mmCIF file of C-alpha atoms in Angstrom:
data_model
loop_
_atom_site.group_PDB
_atom_site.id
_atom_site.type_symbol
_atom_site.label_atom_id
_atom_site.label_comp_id
_atom_site.label_asym_id
_atom_site.label_seq_id
_atom_site.Cartn_x
_atom_site.Cartn_y
_atom_site.Cartn_z
ATOM 1 C CA MET Z 1 195.689 12.228 88.683
ATOM 2 C CA ASP Z 2 197.586 10.004 90.861
ATOM 3 C CA THR Z 3 196.483 9.687 94.437
ATOM 4 C CA PRO Z 4 199.141 9.273 97.041
ATOM 5 C CA ALA Z 5 199.513 5.761 98.400
ATOM 6 C CA LEU Z 6 197.978 5.339 101.799
ATOM 7 C CA PRO Z 7 199.901 3.530 104.517
ATOM 8 C CA PRO Z 8 198.487 0.142 105.459
ATOM 9 C CA PRO Z 9 195.896 0.347 108.213
ATOM 10 C CA ALA Z 10 197.330 -0.160 111.679
ATOM 11 C CA ARG Z 11 196.265 -3.388 113.319
ATOM 12 C CA ARG Z 12 194.183 -2.818 116.337
ATOM 13 C CA GLN Z 13 195.063 -4.774 119.418
ATOM 14 C CA ARG Z 14 192.190 -7.008 120.365
ATOM 15 C CA ARG Z 15 191.017 -6.318 123.895
ATOM 16 C CA ARG Z 16 187.937 -8.493 123.902
ATOM 17 C CA ASP Z 17 187.166 -11.926 122.648
ATOM 18 C CA ARG Z 18 185.034 -12.277 119.570
ATOM 19 C CA HIS Z 19 181.800 -12.454 121.566
ATOM 20 C CA GLY Z 20 182.447 -9.145 123.283
ATOM 21 C CA ARG Z 21 182.532 -10.458 126.818
ATOM 22 C CA GLY Z 22 186.089 -9.529 127.622
ATOM 23 C CA MET Z 23 189.195 -11.525 128.193
ATOM 24 C CA ARG Z 24 188.783 -14.845 129.922
ATOM 25 C CA GLY Z 25 190.987 -15.644 132.864
ATOM 26 C CA PRO Z 26 191.371 -18.256 135.544
ATOM 27 C CA ILE Z 27 188.316 -18.948 137.666
ATOM 28 C CA ALA Z 28 190.297 -18.853 140.894
ATOM 29 C CA PRO Z 29 193.790 -17.719 141.857
ATOM 30 C CA PRO Z 30 196.435 -20.475 141.970
ATOM 31 C CA GLN Z 31 196.666 -20.498 145.787
ATOM 32 C CA VAL Z 32 192.988 -21.452 146.126
ATOM 33 C CA PRO Z 33 192.302 -25.221 146.239
ATOM 34 C CA LEU Z 34 189.721 -24.854 143.464
ATOM 35 C CA ALA Z 35 192.598 -24.301 141.034
ATOM 36 C CA LEU Z 36 193.954 -27.812 141.738
ATOM 37 C CA SER Z 37 192.844 -30.610 139.493
ATOM 38 C CA ARG Z 38 191.622 -33.843 141.061
ATOM 39 C CA ALA Z 39 194.876 -35.520 140.053
ATOM 40 C CA ASP Z 40 196.941 -32.748 141.699
ATOM 41 C CA ALA Z 41 194.869 -32.951 144.876
ATOM 42 C CA PHE Z 42 195.357 -36.730 144.941
ATOM 43 C CA ASP Z 43 199.114 -36.317 144.464
ATOM 44 C CA ASP Z 44 199.103 -33.981 147.465
ATOM 45 C CA LEU Z 45 197.310 -36.615 149.580
ATOM 46 C CA VAL Z 46 199.933 -39.232 148.699
ATOM 47 C CA ARG Z 47 202.754 -36.757 149.365
ATOM 48 C CA ASP Z 48 201.264 -35.831 152.761
ATOM 49 C CA ALA Z 49 200.898 -39.484 153.781
ATOM 50 C CA ALA Z 50 204.464 -40.245 152.676
ATOM 51 C CA ASP Z 51 205.882 -37.210 154.495
ATOM 52 C CA ARG Z 52 204.076 -38.189 157.690
ATOM 53 C CA LEU Z 53 205.516 -41.691 157.552
ATOM 54 C CA GLU Z 54 209.021 -40.508 156.600
ATOM 55 C CA ARG Z 55 209.177 -38.485 159.815
ATOM 56 C CA ARG Z 56 208.572 -41.667 161.803
ATOM 57 C CA TRP Z 57 210.615 -44.016 159.576
ATOM 58 C CA PRO Z 58 213.756 -42.283 158.215
ATOM 59 C CA GLN Z 59 214.629 -45.318 156.057
ATOM 60 C CA LEU Z 60 211.744 -44.333 153.768
ATOM 61 C CA ALA Z 61 213.770 -41.395 152.452
ATOM 62 C CA ASP Z 62 215.059 -43.614 149.620
ATOM 63 C CA VAL Z 63 211.604 -44.910 148.663
ATOM 64 C CA GLU Z 64 209.815 -43.349 145.689
ATOM 65 C CA PHE Z 65 206.104 -42.684 146.045
ATOM 66 C CA ALA Z 66 204.158 -42.514 142.796
ATOM 67 C CA VAL Z 67 200.591 -42.202 141.575
ATOM 68 C CA GLN Z 68 199.254 -44.119 138.615
ATOM 69 C CA GLU Z 69 195.749 -43.769 137.174
ATOM 70 C CA VAL Z 70 194.858 -47.476 137.116
ATOM 71 C CA PRO Z 71 196.780 -50.737 137.509
ATOM 72 C CA TRP Z 72 198.285 -51.967 134.296
ATOM 73 C CA PRO Z 73 196.842 -55.267 133.024
ATOM 74 C CA LEU Z 74 200.407 -56.465 132.574
ATOM 75 C CA ASP Z 75 201.006 -56.026 136.335
ATOM 76 C CA ALA Z 76 198.192 -58.461 137.094
ATOM 77 C CA ALA Z 77 199.419 -60.947 134.476
ATOM 78 C CA ALA Z 78 202.979 -60.762 135.822
ATOM 79 C CA GLU Z 79 201.768 -61.293 139.391
ATOM 80 C CA ALA Z 80 199.682 -64.294 138.327
ATOM 81 C CA ALA Z 81 202.684 -65.747 136.478
ATOM 82 C CA ALA Z 82 204.788 -65.308 139.626
ATOM 83 C CA GLY Z 83 202.298 -67.389 141.610
ATOM 84 C CA GLY Z 84 200.353 -64.539 143.195
ATOM 85 C CA GLU Z 85 196.625 -64.783 143.622
ATOM 86 C CA ILE Z 86 194.549 -62.560 141.416
ATOM 87 C CA SER Z 87 190.798 -62.385 141.813
ATOM 88 C CA ASP Z 88 188.655 -60.798 139.151
ATOM 89 C CA ASP Z 89 186.433 -58.994 141.643
ATOM 90 C CA SER Z 90 189.117 -56.907 143.353
ATOM 91 C CA VAL Z 91 191.227 -54.128 141.973
ATOM 92 C CA PRO Z 92 194.401 -53.224 143.879
ATOM 93 C CA LEU Z 93 194.613 -49.787 145.444
ATOM 94 C CA GLY Z 94 198.396 -49.754 145.642
ATOM 95 C CA LYS Z 95 201.500 -51.794 144.938
ATOM 96 C CA LEU Z 96 205.013 -52.163 146.268
ATOM 97 C CA MET Z 97 207.650 -52.504 143.567
ATOM 98 C CA ASN Z 98 210.883 -53.820 145.026
ATOM 99 C CA ALA Z 99 214.184 -52.267 144.050
ATOM 100 C CA ARG Z 100 215.906 -53.499 140.920
ATOM 101 C CA LYS Z 101 219.254 -52.672 139.351
ATOM 102 C CA GLY Z 102 219.884 -49.093 140.342
ATOM 103 C CA SER Z 103 216.252 -48.183 140.966
ATOM 104 C CA PRO Z 104 214.901 -47.648 144.476
ATOM 105 C CA ASN Z 105 211.871 -49.279 146.066
ATOM 106 C CA ARG Z 106 208.706 -47.711 144.764
ATOM 107 C CA ILE Z 107 205.222 -47.515 146.227
ATOM 108 C CA VAL Z 108 202.486 -46.846 143.686
ATOM 109 C CA VAL Z 109 198.979 -45.720 144.634
ATOM 110 C CA TYR Z 110 196.279 -46.183 141.994
ATOM 111 C CA ARG Z 111 194.184 -43.019 141.814
ATOM 112 C CA ARG Z 112 190.982 -44.129 140.070
ATOM 113 C CA PRO Z 113 190.270 -47.226 142.229
ATOM 114 C CA VAL Z 114 190.808 -45.161 145.395
ATOM 115 C CA GLU Z 115 188.564 -42.339 144.164
ATOM 116 C CA ILE Z 116 185.804 -44.791 143.250
ATOM 117 C CA ARG Z 117 185.825 -46.365 146.720
ATOM 118 C CA ALA Z 118 185.855 -43.073 148.643
ATOM 119 C CA LYS Z 119 182.668 -41.017 148.848
ATOM 120 C CA SER Z 120 184.107 -37.786 150.297
ATOM 121 C CA ARG Z 121 187.393 -35.901 150.527
ATOM 122 C CA GLU Z 122 187.887 -37.057 154.113
ATOM 123 C CA GLU Z 123 187.324 -40.708 153.160
ATOM 124 C CA ARG Z 124 189.706 -40.313 150.235
ATOM 125 C CA ALA Z 125 192.440 -38.861 152.456
ATOM 126 C CA LEU Z 126 191.973 -41.665 154.994
ATOM 127 C CA LEU Z 127 191.989 -44.360 152.314
ATOM 128 C CA VAL Z 128 195.128 -42.963 150.660
ATOM 129 C CA HIS Z 129 196.888 -42.917 154.033
ATOM 130 C CA GLU Z 130 195.826 -46.515 154.740
ATOM 131 C CA VAL Z 131 197.044 -47.704 151.334
ATOM 132 C CA VAL Z 132 200.425 -46.010 151.835
ATOM 133 C CA VAL Z 133 200.716 -47.455 155.378
ATOM 134 C CA GLU Z 134 199.909 -50.965 154.113
ATOM 135 C CA GLN Z 135 202.537 -50.761 151.372
ATOM 136 C CA VAL Z 136 205.163 -49.361 153.764
ATOM 137 C CA ALA Z 137 204.337 -52.165 156.219
ATOM 138 C CA GLU Z 138 204.898 -54.714 153.467
ATOM 139 C CA LEU Z 139 208.217 -53.067 152.588
ATOM 140 C CA LEU Z 140 209.426 -52.982 156.198
ATOM 141 C CA GLY Z 141 208.053 -56.424 157.075
ATOM 142 C CA LEU Z 142 205.891 -55.035 159.883
ATOM 143 C CA SER Z 143 202.193 -54.920 160.609
ATOM 144 C CA PRO Z 144 200.371 -51.737 159.547
ATOM 145 C CA GLU Z 145 199.573 -51.014 163.227
ATOM 146 C CA ASN Z 146 203.316 -50.937 164.002
ATOM 147 C CA VAL Z 147 204.019 -48.611 161.084
ATOM 148 C CA ASP Z 148 201.316 -46.134 162.118
ATOM 149 C CA PRO Z 149 199.529 -46.542 165.480
ATOM 150 C CA ARG Z 150 196.500 -44.657 164.088
ATOM 151 C CA TYR Z 151 196.035 -47.200 161.272
ATOM 152 C CA GLY Z 152 192.481 -48.509 161.090
ATOM 153 C CA GLU Z 153 190.992 -45.855 163.364
ATOM 154 C CA ASP Z 154 188.004 -44.035 161.934
#
């Protein structure tokens, strides 16, 4: 006797993970600050400082603001070759890169050195703002106090 062929078993849709705890999802909704990574939060600090200064100095609209994890060793070697002073005990917190063929002026803030020096979120925000003000002052050829009257106030 031949038995009729059975259809292949239907695949069940998995509703739980293999440990039976249910589907995993995000810890917090995207609009909550907890969902931001430290790098994203730092980018926001730089963006806020740049926006605040752009309102006061419209000529900064053409300046690029960027965040880099750490200074490149080649940056230090190039600065030393150009006659700049480099000390081994200090790490720069930011850098002004002057415009070159077709590229605008660029201000770079180094995330890791700033985070290491700041102990709290408030200190980090203040330090980021001071670094951006110092670099803008260098770009404009002014003192940091002229760029932002609140510079240096704690």
